[in-house]
Amino acid sequence: MKKNAFERRRVLGLLAAPVAVSLVAALSACASGPSPARDRAVLLQRAQEFWKSVQDNDPVTSWKYEELSKKPGWTLQAYLKREGIVYDAVEVQDVLSLEGDKALVNVKIKYSVPILRMNNQEVVLKDEWVRIEGVWYHADRKNIL
């Protein structure tokens, strides 16, 4: 009798091992896979890093976050010529929408345009972002302000 019970346990153990391995793999994939909360957190982090570089007047760093950096025909040198706005304060507020590979982020900006003698302007932008090959980039836009 003891031998049959031992044999049944051994067979059940052999059958259960692949199921347990598959279950652990499936649970791990779910935990590390994409989720709306994770997508939002990653997007907010990228937006904060981008806008900090813009506010710090660091166009070399902000270029790395731009969709334009992924488009043929655009160069860092061309991007650097798009200056003229002074960003006095920037606050990335929240993600307004995130659908597939497109998103809108609320960004509160205090800015000046010295050449036009416009000082202490304030706006809340619906800032566009696109995901390219799994990475969020600040969307190409004609004029954000």
Short mmCIF file of N, CA, C and O in Angstrom, two decimals:
data_model
loop_
_atom_site.label_atom_id
_atom_site.label_comp_id
_atom_site.label_asym_id
_atom_site.label_seq_id
_atom_site.Cartn_x
_atom_site.Cartn_y
_atom_site.Cartn_z
N MET A 1 0.82 -1.19 0.00
CA MET A 1 0.00 0.00 0.00
C MET A 1 0.86 1.26 0.00
O MET A 1 0.57 2.19 -0.71
N LYS A 2 1.90 1.26 0.81
CA LYS A 2 2.78 2.42 0.88
C LYS A 2 3.44 2.68 -0.47
O LYS A 2 3.64 3.82 -0.85
N LYS A 3 3.77 1.61 -1.18
CA LYS A 3 4.43 1.77 -2.46
C LYS A 3 3.51 2.44 -3.48
O LYS A 3 3.93 3.30 -4.23
N ASN A 4 2.21 2.11 -3.49
CA ASN A 4 1.26 2.73 -4.41
C ASN A 4 1.07 4.20 -4.11
O ASN A 4 0.99 5.02 -5.02
N ALA A 5 0.98 4.54 -2.84
CA ALA A 5 0.83 5.95 -2.45
C ALA A 5 2.06 6.74 -2.86
O ALA A 5 1.96 7.86 -3.37
N PHE A 6 3.23 6.17 -2.63
CA PHE A 6 4.48 6.83 -3.03
C PHE A 6 4.54 7.00 -4.55
O PHE A 6 4.90 8.05 -5.06
N GLU A 7 4.15 5.96 -5.27
CA GLU A 7 4.17 6.00 -6.73
C GLU A 7 3.21 7.06 -7.27
O GLU A 7 3.52 7.80 -8.20
N ARG A 8 2.00 7.14 -6.66
CA ARG A 8 1.02 8.16 -7.10
C ARG A 8 1.57 9.56 -6.86
O ARG A 8 1.43 10.43 -7.72
N ARG A 9 2.19 9.79 -5.71
CA ARG A 9 2.77 11.12 -5.42
C ARG A 9 3.86 11.47 -6.43
O ARG A 9 3.96 12.59 -6.89
N ARG A 10 4.68 10.49 -6.76
CA ARG A 10 5.76 10.73 -7.70
C ARG A 10 5.20 11.07 -9.08
O ARG A 10 5.64 12.02 -9.73
N VAL A 11 4.19 10.35 -9.54
CA VAL A 11 3.58 10.62 -10.84
C VAL A 11 2.91 11.98 -10.83
O VAL A 11 3.06 12.78 -11.76
N LEU A 12 2.17 12.29 -9.77
CA LEU A 12 1.52 13.60 -9.67
C LEU A 12 2.56 14.71 -9.65
O LEU A 12 2.37 15.76 -10.26
N GLY A 13 3.66 14.49 -8.97
CA GLY A 13 4.75 15.48 -8.94
C GLY A 13 5.33 15.71 -10.33
O GLY A 13 5.60 16.84 -10.73
N LEU A 14 5.53 14.64 -11.07
CA LEU A 14 6.05 14.75 -12.43
C LEU A 14 5.07 15.48 -13.35
O LEU A 14 5.46 16.26 -14.21
N LEU A 15 3.78 15.23 -13.16
CA LEU A 15 2.76 15.90 -13.98
C LEU A 15 2.59 17.36 -13.58
O LEU A 15 2.33 18.21 -14.42
N ALA A 16 2.70 17.64 -12.30
CA ALA A 16 2.46 19.00 -11.81
C ALA A 16 3.62 19.94 -12.11
O ALA A 16 3.40 21.15 -12.27
N ALA A 17 4.83 19.46 -12.23
CA ALA A 17 5.99 20.33 -12.44
C ALA A 17 5.86 21.19 -13.70
O ALA A 17 6.03 22.41 -13.63
N PRO A 18 5.53 20.61 -14.88
CA PRO A 18 5.40 21.47 -16.07
C PRO A 18 4.26 22.48 -15.94
O PRO A 18 4.37 23.61 -16.41
N VAL A 19 3.17 22.07 -15.28
CA VAL A 19 2.05 22.99 -15.08
C VAL A 19 2.49 24.14 -14.18
O VAL A 19 2.20 25.32 -14.46
N ALA A 20 3.22 23.85 -13.12
CA ALA A 20 3.68 24.89 -12.21
C ALA A 20 4.65 25.84 -12.92
O ALA A 20 4.56 27.06 -12.76
N VAL A 21 5.55 25.30 -13.72
CA VAL A 21 6.50 26.13 -14.46
C VAL A 21 5.75 27.05 -15.42
O VAL A 21 6.03 28.24 -15.53
N SER A 22 4.75 26.52 -16.13
CA SER A 22 3.95 27.33 -17.06
C SER A 22 3.19 28.42 -16.33
O SER A 22 3.10 29.55 -16.80
N LEU A 23 2.63 28.08 -15.17
CA LEU A 23 1.88 29.05 -14.38
C LEU A 23 2.79 30.18 -13.90
O LEU A 23 2.44 31.35 -14.01
N VAL A 24 3.96 29.84 -13.40
CA VAL A 24 4.91 30.85 -12.94
C VAL A 24 5.34 31.75 -14.11
O VAL A 24 5.39 32.96 -13.99
N ALA A 25 5.60 31.17 -15.27
CA ALA A 25 5.99 31.95 -16.45
C ALA A 25 4.86 32.89 -16.87
O ALA A 25 5.10 34.05 -17.20
N ALA A 26 3.63 32.39 -16.85
CA ALA A 26 2.49 33.23 -17.24
C ALA A 26 2.30 34.38 -16.26
O ALA A 26 2.05 35.52 -16.66
N LEU A 27 2.42 34.10 -14.99
CA LEU A 27 2.27 35.15 -13.98
C LEU A 27 3.39 36.18 -14.09
O LEU A 27 3.16 37.38 -13.94
N SER A 28 4.60 35.73 -14.36
CA SER A 28 5.72 36.66 -14.53
C SER A 28 5.50 37.56 -15.73
O SER A 28 5.78 38.76 -15.68
N ALA A 29 5.01 37.00 -16.82
CA ALA A 29 4.76 37.80 -18.02
C ALA A 29 3.70 38.86 -17.75
O ALA A 29 3.82 40.00 -18.19
N CYS A 30 2.67 38.49 -16.99
CA CYS A 30 1.62 39.47 -16.66
C CYS A 30 2.17 40.58 -15.79
O CYS A 30 1.83 41.74 -15.96
N ALA A 31 3.03 40.23 -14.85
CA ALA A 31 3.56 41.23 -13.93
C ALA A 31 4.48 42.21 -14.62
O ALA A 31 4.51 43.39 -14.28
N SER A 32 5.24 41.77 -15.62
CA SER A 32 6.20 42.66 -16.25
C SER A 32 5.71 43.22 -17.58
O SER A 32 6.35 44.05 -18.18
N GLY A 33 4.57 42.73 -18.06
CA GLY A 33 4.05 43.18 -19.35
C GLY A 33 3.43 44.56 -19.27
O GLY A 33 3.35 45.17 -18.21
N PRO A 34 2.99 45.07 -20.42
CA PRO A 34 2.41 46.41 -20.45
C PRO A 34 1.08 46.45 -19.71
O PRO A 34 0.33 45.50 -19.71
N SER A 35 0.85 47.56 -19.07
CA SER A 35 -0.42 47.81 -18.40
C SER A 35 -0.70 49.29 -18.52
O SER A 35 0.23 50.09 -18.67
N PRO A 36 -1.96 49.68 -18.48
CA PRO A 36 -2.28 51.11 -18.58
C PRO A 36 -1.57 51.96 -17.52
O PRO A 36 -1.05 53.03 -17.82
N ALA A 37 -1.51 51.47 -16.30
CA ALA A 37 -0.85 52.24 -15.23
C ALA A 37 0.64 52.37 -15.51
O ALA A 37 1.22 53.44 -15.33
N ARG A 38 1.26 51.30 -15.96
CA ARG A 38 2.70 51.34 -16.26
C ARG A 38 2.96 52.26 -17.47
O ARG A 38 3.91 53.03 -17.46
N ASP A 39 2.13 52.14 -18.51
CA ASP A 39 2.27 53.02 -19.68
C ASP A 39 2.20 54.49 -19.26
O ASP A 39 2.99 55.31 -19.71
N ARG A 40 1.24 54.82 -18.41
CA ARG A 40 1.07 56.20 -17.95
C ARG A 40 2.29 56.66 -17.16
O ARG A 40 2.78 57.77 -17.35
N ALA A 41 2.79 55.80 -16.29
CA ALA A 41 3.95 56.15 -15.46
C ALA A 41 5.19 56.38 -16.33
O ALA A 41 5.93 57.35 -16.14
N VAL A 42 5.41 55.51 -17.31
CA VAL A 42 6.56 55.64 -18.21
C VAL A 42 6.42 56.92 -19.03
O VAL A 42 7.38 57.68 -19.19
N LEU A 43 5.23 57.18 -19.54
CA LEU A 43 4.98 58.39 -20.33
C LEU A 43 5.21 59.65 -19.49
O LEU A 43 5.89 60.58 -19.93
N LEU A 44 4.67 59.68 -18.28
CA LEU A 44 4.87 60.85 -17.41
C LEU A 44 6.34 61.08 -17.11
O LEU A 44 6.81 62.22 -17.12
N GLN A 45 7.08 60.01 -16.88
CA GLN A 45 8.52 60.12 -16.61
C GLN A 45 9.24 60.73 -17.81
O GLN A 45 10.04 61.65 -17.67
N ARG A 46 8.94 60.22 -19.01
CA ARG A 46 9.57 60.76 -20.23
C ARG A 46 9.19 62.22 -20.44
O ARG A 46 10.03 63.04 -20.79
N ALA A 47 7.92 62.56 -20.22
CA ALA A 47 7.47 63.94 -20.39
C ALA A 47 8.17 64.86 -19.41
O ALA A 47 8.60 65.96 -19.77
N GLN A 48 8.32 64.43 -18.16
CA GLN A 48 9.01 65.25 -17.17
C GLN A 48 10.47 65.46 -17.55
O GLN A 48 11.00 66.57 -17.43
N GLU A 49 11.12 64.40 -18.01
CA GLU A 49 12.53 64.52 -18.41
C GLU A 49 12.67 65.46 -19.61
O GLU A 49 13.56 66.31 -19.65
N PHE A 50 11.77 65.32 -20.59
CA PHE A 50 11.81 66.18 -21.77
C PHE A 50 11.62 67.64 -21.38
O PHE A 50 12.42 68.50 -21.74
N TRP A 51 10.55 67.92 -20.63
CA TRP A 51 10.25 69.32 -20.30
C TRP A 51 11.29 69.93 -19.37
O TRP A 51 11.55 71.12 -19.42
N LYS A 52 11.94 69.12 -18.53
CA LYS A 52 13.02 69.65 -17.70
C LYS A 52 14.18 70.08 -18.59
O LYS A 52 14.76 71.16 -18.40
N SER A 53 14.50 69.28 -19.61
CA SER A 53 15.59 69.66 -20.52
C SER A 53 15.23 70.91 -21.32
O SER A 53 16.09 71.75 -21.58
N VAL A 54 13.96 71.06 -21.67
CA VAL A 54 13.52 72.26 -22.38
C VAL A 54 13.65 73.48 -21.48
O VAL A 54 14.19 74.51 -21.87
N GLN A 55 13.16 73.35 -20.24
CA GLN A 55 13.24 74.47 -19.29
C GLN A 55 14.70 74.82 -18.98
O GLN A 55 15.04 75.99 -18.84
N ASP A 56 15.55 73.81 -18.92
CA ASP A 56 16.98 74.04 -18.64
C ASP A 56 17.73 74.54 -19.87
O ASP A 56 18.95 74.70 -19.82
N ASN A 57 17.00 74.76 -20.96
CA ASN A 57 17.60 75.22 -22.21
C ASN A 57 18.71 74.27 -22.67
O ASN A 57 19.81 74.69 -23.02
N ASP A 58 18.39 72.98 -22.66
CA ASP A 58 19.32 71.94 -23.06
C ASP A 58 18.76 71.21 -24.29
O ASP A 58 18.24 70.09 -24.20
N PRO A 59 18.83 71.86 -25.47
CA PRO A 59 18.22 71.26 -26.65
C PRO A 59 18.89 69.97 -27.11
O PRO A 59 18.25 69.15 -27.77
N VAL A 60 20.13 69.76 -26.77
CA VAL A 60 20.79 68.50 -27.14
C VAL A 60 20.11 67.34 -26.43
O VAL A 60 19.86 66.29 -27.03
N THR A 61 19.77 67.53 -25.16
CA THR A 61 19.06 66.48 -24.42
C THR A 61 17.62 66.37 -24.90
O THR A 61 17.12 65.27 -25.12
N SER A 62 16.93 67.49 -25.07
CA SER A 62 15.53 67.43 -25.48
C SER A 62 15.37 66.80 -26.86
O SER A 62 14.37 66.16 -27.14
N TRP A 63 16.36 66.96 -27.73
CA TRP A 63 16.33 66.35 -29.06
C TRP A 63 16.12 64.84 -28.98
O TRP A 63 15.41 64.25 -29.78
N LYS A 64 16.71 64.20 -27.98
CA LYS A 64 16.61 62.75 -27.82
C LYS A 64 15.18 62.30 -27.52
O LYS A 64 14.85 61.12 -27.70
N TYR A 65 14.33 63.22 -27.06
CA TYR A 65 12.94 62.91 -26.72
C TYR A 65 11.98 63.29 -27.85
O TYR A 65 10.78 63.05 -27.74
N GLU A 66 12.47 63.90 -28.90
CA GLU A 66 11.63 64.40 -29.98
C GLU A 66 11.37 63.34 -31.05
O GLU A 66 12.29 62.63 -31.47
N GLU A 67 10.13 63.28 -31.50
CA GLU A 67 9.78 62.42 -32.63
C GLU A 67 10.62 62.80 -33.86
O GLU A 67 10.99 61.94 -34.65
N LEU A 68 10.91 64.09 -34.00
CA LEU A 68 11.73 64.56 -35.14
C LEU A 68 13.07 63.85 -35.21
O LEU A 68 13.62 63.66 -36.29
N SER A 69 13.62 63.47 -34.04
CA SER A 69 14.92 62.80 -34.03
C SER A 69 14.86 61.44 -34.73
O SER A 69 15.89 60.88 -35.10
N LYS A 70 13.66 60.92 -34.93
CA LYS A 70 13.47 59.62 -35.59
C LYS A 70 13.09 59.77 -37.06
O LYS A 70 12.93 58.78 -37.75
N LYS A 71 12.91 61.01 -37.52
CA LYS A 71 12.47 61.24 -38.89
C LYS A 71 13.65 61.57 -39.79
O LYS A 71 14.49 62.39 -39.44
N PRO A 72 13.68 60.94 -40.97
CA PRO A 72 14.75 61.27 -41.92
C PRO A 72 14.62 62.73 -42.36
O PRO A 72 13.53 63.26 -42.48
N GLY A 73 15.73 63.34 -42.58
CA GLY A 73 15.71 64.72 -43.05
C GLY A 73 15.87 65.74 -41.93
O GLY A 73 16.18 66.89 -42.18
N TRP A 74 15.64 65.34 -40.70
CA TRP A 74 15.82 66.24 -39.56
C TRP A 74 17.16 65.95 -38.90
O TRP A 74 17.55 64.81 -38.75
N THR A 75 17.83 67.03 -38.52
CA THR A 75 19.11 66.90 -37.83
C THR A 75 19.06 67.72 -36.55
O THR A 75 18.20 68.59 -36.38
N LEU A 76 19.97 67.44 -35.67
CA LEU A 76 20.09 68.22 -34.44
C LEU A 76 20.34 69.69 -34.78
O LEU A 76 19.77 70.58 -34.16
N GLN A 77 21.15 69.95 -35.78
CA GLN A 77 21.46 71.33 -36.17
C GLN A 77 20.19 72.08 -36.58
O GLN A 77 20.00 73.25 -36.20
N ALA A 78 19.32 71.45 -37.35
CA ALA A 78 18.07 72.09 -37.75
C ALA A 78 17.18 72.32 -36.53
O ALA A 78 16.52 73.36 -36.42
N TYR A 79 17.17 71.36 -35.63
CA TYR A 79 16.36 71.47 -34.41
C TYR A 79 16.84 72.64 -33.54
O TYR A 79 16.03 73.36 -32.96
N LEU A 80 18.14 72.84 -33.48
CA LEU A 80 18.70 73.91 -32.65
C LEU A 80 18.28 75.30 -33.14
O LEU A 80 18.25 76.24 -32.36
N LYS A 81 17.92 75.42 -34.40
CA LYS A 81 17.52 76.72 -34.95
C LYS A 81 16.09 77.10 -34.60
O LYS A 81 15.65 78.18 -34.93
N ARG A 82 15.38 76.24 -33.90
CA ARG A 82 13.98 76.49 -33.55
C ARG A 82 13.84 77.17 -32.19
O ARG A 82 12.85 77.03 -31.52
N GLU A 83 14.81 77.91 -31.79
CA GLU A 83 14.81 78.58 -30.48
C GLU A 83 13.94 79.83 -30.50
O GLU A 83 13.39 80.20 -31.52
N GLY A 84 13.86 80.54 -29.38
CA GLY A 84 13.15 81.81 -29.33
C GLY A 84 12.22 81.94 -28.14
O GLY A 84 11.85 83.04 -27.76
N ILE A 85 11.84 80.82 -27.53
CA ILE A 85 10.95 80.85 -26.37
C ILE A 85 11.77 80.54 -25.13
O ILE A 85 12.58 79.62 -25.12
N VAL A 86 11.55 81.33 -24.08
CA VAL A 86 12.20 81.09 -22.79
C VAL A 86 11.15 80.46 -21.88
O VAL A 86 10.09 81.04 -21.64
N TYR A 87 11.43 79.27 -21.39
CA TYR A 87 10.50 78.55 -20.51
C TYR A 87 10.88 78.86 -19.07
O TYR A 87 11.87 78.36 -18.55
N ASP A 88 10.05 79.69 -18.41
CA ASP A 88 10.34 80.11 -17.04
C ASP A 88 9.97 79.03 -16.02
O ASP A 88 10.67 78.86 -15.03
N ALA A 89 8.89 78.32 -16.26
CA ALA A 89 8.46 77.24 -15.36
C ALA A 89 7.64 76.24 -16.16
O ALA A 89 6.85 76.62 -17.03
N VAL A 90 7.84 74.97 -15.86
CA VAL A 90 7.11 73.91 -16.54
C VAL A 90 6.66 72.90 -15.50
O VAL A 90 7.44 72.49 -14.64
N GLU A 91 5.39 72.50 -15.59
CA GLU A 91 4.86 71.48 -14.69
C GLU A 91 4.07 70.47 -15.50
O GLU A 91 3.03 70.78 -16.08
N VAL A 92 4.60 69.24 -15.58
CA VAL A 92 3.87 68.15 -16.23
C VAL A 92 2.82 67.70 -15.24
O VAL A 92 3.14 67.25 -14.14
N GLN A 93 1.53 67.84 -15.62
CA GLN A 93 0.46 67.62 -14.66
C GLN A 93 -0.08 66.19 -14.68
O GLN A 93 -0.10 65.53 -13.64
N ASP A 94 -0.58 65.73 -15.82
CA ASP A 94 -1.15 64.39 -15.88
C ASP A 94 -1.34 63.94 -17.31
O ASP A 94 -1.19 64.72 -18.24
N VAL A 95 -1.66 62.66 -17.47
CA VAL A 95 -1.95 62.11 -18.78
C VAL A 95 -3.45 62.28 -19.02
O VAL A 95 -4.27 61.78 -18.25
N LEU A 96 -3.80 63.02 -20.07
CA LEU A 96 -5.21 63.24 -20.41
C LEU A 96 -5.80 62.03 -21.11
O LEU A 96 -6.92 61.62 -20.84
N SER A 97 -5.04 61.49 -22.07
CA SER A 97 -5.52 60.31 -22.79
C SER A 97 -4.32 59.50 -23.26
O SER A 97 -3.25 60.04 -23.49
N LEU A 98 -4.56 58.20 -23.37
CA LEU A 98 -3.53 57.29 -23.86
C LEU A 98 -4.27 56.19 -24.62
O LEU A 98 -4.96 55.38 -24.02
N GLU A 99 -4.16 56.25 -25.95
CA GLU A 99 -4.83 55.27 -26.79
C GLU A 99 -3.81 54.69 -27.77
O GLU A 99 -3.34 55.40 -28.66
N GLY A 100 -3.47 53.44 -27.56
CA GLY A 100 -2.47 52.80 -28.42
C GLY A 100 -1.13 53.49 -28.31
O GLY A 100 -0.56 53.57 -27.21
N ASP A 101 -0.65 54.02 -29.42
CA ASP A 101 0.66 54.65 -29.45
C ASP A 101 0.57 56.17 -29.50
O ASP A 101 1.53 56.85 -29.89
N LYS A 102 -0.56 56.74 -29.09
CA LYS A 102 -0.73 58.19 -29.05
C LYS A 102 -1.25 58.59 -27.67
O LYS A 102 -2.04 57.88 -27.07
N ALA A 103 -0.77 59.75 -27.21
CA ALA A 103 -1.19 60.21 -25.89
C ALA A 103 -1.18 61.73 -25.84
O ALA A 103 -0.50 62.40 -26.63
N LEU A 104 -1.95 62.26 -24.90
CA LEU A 104 -1.96 63.69 -24.60
C LEU A 104 -1.62 63.87 -23.13
O LEU A 104 -2.15 63.17 -22.27
N VAL A 105 -0.72 64.81 -22.87
CA VAL A 105 -0.28 65.09 -21.51
C VAL A 105 -0.54 66.57 -21.22
O VAL A 105 -0.24 67.43 -22.05
N ASN A 106 -1.14 66.86 -20.08
CA ASN A 106 -1.34 68.25 -19.65
C ASN A 106 -0.03 68.80 -19.12
O ASN A 106 0.58 68.20 -18.21
N VAL A 107 0.40 69.93 -19.67
CA VAL A 107 1.64 70.57 -19.23
C VAL A 107 1.35 72.05 -19.02
O VAL A 107 0.93 72.75 -19.94
N LYS A 108 1.59 72.53 -17.79
CA LYS A 108 1.41 73.95 -17.47
C LYS A 108 2.75 74.64 -17.68
O LYS A 108 3.77 74.22 -17.12
N ILE A 109 2.72 75.70 -18.50
CA ILE A 109 3.96 76.37 -18.87
C ILE A 109 3.85 77.87 -18.62
O ILE A 109 2.85 78.49 -18.97
N LYS A 110 4.88 78.43 -18.01
CA LYS A 110 5.06 79.88 -17.92
C LYS A 110 6.24 80.19 -18.84
O LYS A 110 7.30 79.60 -18.69
N TYR A 111 6.03 81.10 -19.79
CA TYR A 111 7.05 81.35 -20.79
C TYR A 111 7.11 82.82 -21.18
O TYR A 111 6.22 83.61 -20.88
N SER A 112 8.17 83.16 -21.89
CA SER A 112 8.36 84.49 -22.47
C SER A 112 8.89 84.33 -23.88
O SER A 112 9.57 83.34 -24.19
N VAL A 113 8.56 85.30 -24.73
CA VAL A 113 9.10 85.36 -26.08
C VAL A 113 9.75 86.73 -26.21
O VAL A 113 9.10 87.70 -26.61
N PRO A 114 11.03 86.83 -25.84
CA PRO A 114 11.70 88.13 -25.79
C PRO A 114 11.65 88.91 -27.10
O PRO A 114 11.45 90.12 -27.09
N ILE A 115 11.80 88.24 -28.23
CA ILE A 115 11.81 88.94 -29.51
C ILE A 115 10.47 89.65 -29.78
O ILE A 115 10.43 90.65 -30.48
N LEU A 116 9.38 89.12 -29.19
CA LEU A 116 8.06 89.74 -29.35
C LEU A 116 7.65 90.56 -28.12
O LEU A 116 6.53 91.03 -28.05
N ARG A 117 8.57 90.67 -27.18
CA ARG A 117 8.32 91.38 -25.93
C ARG A 117 7.09 90.85 -25.19
O ARG A 117 6.34 91.60 -24.58
N MET A 118 6.93 89.55 -25.26
CA MET A 118 5.85 88.88 -24.52
C MET A 118 6.50 88.23 -23.30
O MET A 118 7.32 87.33 -23.44
N ASN A 119 6.13 88.71 -22.13
CA ASN A 119 6.71 88.18 -20.90
C ASN A 119 5.62 87.61 -20.00
O ASN A 119 4.47 88.03 -20.05
N ASN A 120 6.04 86.66 -19.17
CA ASN A 120 5.17 86.09 -18.14
C ASN A 120 3.85 85.57 -18.70
O ASN A 120 2.80 85.78 -18.12
N GLN A 121 3.93 84.86 -19.80
CA GLN A 121 2.74 84.23 -20.39
C GLN A 121 2.53 82.89 -19.70
O GLN A 121 3.47 82.27 -19.21
N GLU A 122 1.28 82.43 -19.69
CA GLU A 122 0.98 81.15 -19.05
C GLU A 122 -0.03 80.39 -19.91
O GLU A 122 -0.97 80.98 -20.43
N VAL A 123 0.19 79.10 -20.03
CA VAL A 123 -0.70 78.25 -20.82
C VAL A 123 -0.66 76.83 -20.27
O VAL A 123 0.34 76.41 -19.69
N VAL A 124 -1.78 76.11 -20.44
CA VAL A 124 -1.80 74.68 -20.16
C VAL A 124 -1.94 73.99 -21.51
O VAL A 124 -2.95 74.15 -22.19
N LEU A 125 -0.90 73.28 -21.90
CA LEU A 125 -0.87 72.60 -23.20
C LEU A 125 -1.45 71.21 -23.11
O LEU A 125 -1.27 70.52 -22.11
N LYS A 126 -2.09 70.81 -24.17
CA LYS A 126 -2.42 69.40 -24.38
C LYS A 126 -1.29 68.89 -25.27
O LYS A 126 -1.36 68.95 -26.49
N ASP A 127 -0.24 68.44 -24.63
CA ASP A 127 1.01 68.08 -25.28
C ASP A 127 0.91 66.68 -25.88
O ASP A 127 0.61 65.72 -25.17
N GLU A 128 1.19 66.56 -27.17
CA GLU A 128 1.07 65.28 -27.86
C GLU A 128 2.35 64.45 -27.76
O GLU A 128 3.45 64.98 -27.90
N TRP A 129 2.16 63.14 -27.57
CA TRP A 129 3.26 62.18 -27.52
C TRP A 129 2.90 60.99 -28.39
O TRP A 129 1.73 60.64 -28.53
N VAL A 130 3.93 60.37 -28.98
CA VAL A 130 3.74 59.16 -29.79
C VAL A 130 4.74 58.10 -29.32
O VAL A 130 5.85 58.42 -28.91
N ARG A 131 4.30 56.85 -29.43
CA ARG A 131 5.19 55.74 -29.06
C ARG A 131 5.74 55.14 -30.35
O ARG A 131 4.98 54.76 -31.24
N ILE A 132 7.06 55.10 -30.43
CA ILE A 132 7.75 54.52 -31.58
C ILE A 132 8.62 53.38 -31.08
O ILE A 132 9.49 53.61 -30.23
N GLU A 133 8.37 52.19 -31.59
CA GLU A 133 9.12 50.99 -31.18
C GLU A 133 9.20 50.86 -29.66
O GLU A 133 10.25 50.59 -29.09
N GLY A 134 8.07 51.12 -29.00
CA GLY A 134 7.97 50.93 -27.56
C GLY A 134 8.45 52.08 -26.70
O GLY A 134 8.41 51.99 -25.48
N VAL A 135 8.91 53.19 -27.31
CA VAL A 135 9.45 54.32 -26.56
C VAL A 135 8.61 55.56 -26.88
O VAL A 135 8.29 55.82 -28.03
N TRP A 136 8.27 56.34 -25.83
CA TRP A 136 7.48 57.56 -26.01
C TRP A 136 8.36 58.72 -26.47
O TRP A 136 9.44 58.94 -25.91
N TYR A 137 7.86 59.45 -27.49
CA TYR A 137 8.55 60.63 -28.02
C TYR A 137 7.58 61.81 -28.09
O TYR A 137 6.40 61.63 -28.38
N HIS A 138 8.13 62.99 -27.83
CA HIS A 138 7.36 64.22 -27.96
C HIS A 138 6.98 64.38 -29.43
O HIS A 138 7.85 64.37 -30.30
N ALA A 139 5.69 64.52 -29.70
CA ALA A 139 5.20 64.51 -31.08
C ALA A 139 5.65 65.74 -31.85
O ALA A 139 5.75 66.84 -31.30
N ASP A 140 5.90 65.53 -33.13
CA ASP A 140 6.21 66.61 -34.05
C ASP A 140 4.99 67.52 -34.14
O ASP A 140 3.89 67.06 -34.36
N ARG A 141 5.20 68.79 -33.92
CA ARG A 141 4.10 69.74 -33.98
C ARG A 141 4.62 71.03 -34.61
O ARG A 141 5.80 71.32 -34.55
N LYS A 142 3.71 71.78 -35.20
CA LYS A 142 4.13 73.00 -35.88
C LYS A 142 4.51 74.09 -34.89
O LYS A 142 5.54 74.70 -34.98
N ASN A 143 3.65 74.34 -33.92
CA ASN A 143 3.92 75.39 -32.91
C ASN A 143 3.15 75.04 -31.66
O ASN A 143 1.92 75.00 -31.69
N ILE A 144 3.85 74.78 -30.58
CA ILE A 144 3.17 74.34 -29.36
C ILE A 144 2.46 75.48 -28.65
O ILE A 144 1.55 75.26 -27.87
N LEU A 145 2.89 76.71 -28.86
CA LEU A 145 2.27 77.82 -28.17
C LEU A 145 1.46 78.63 -29.17
O LEU A 145 0.68 79.44 -28.89
#
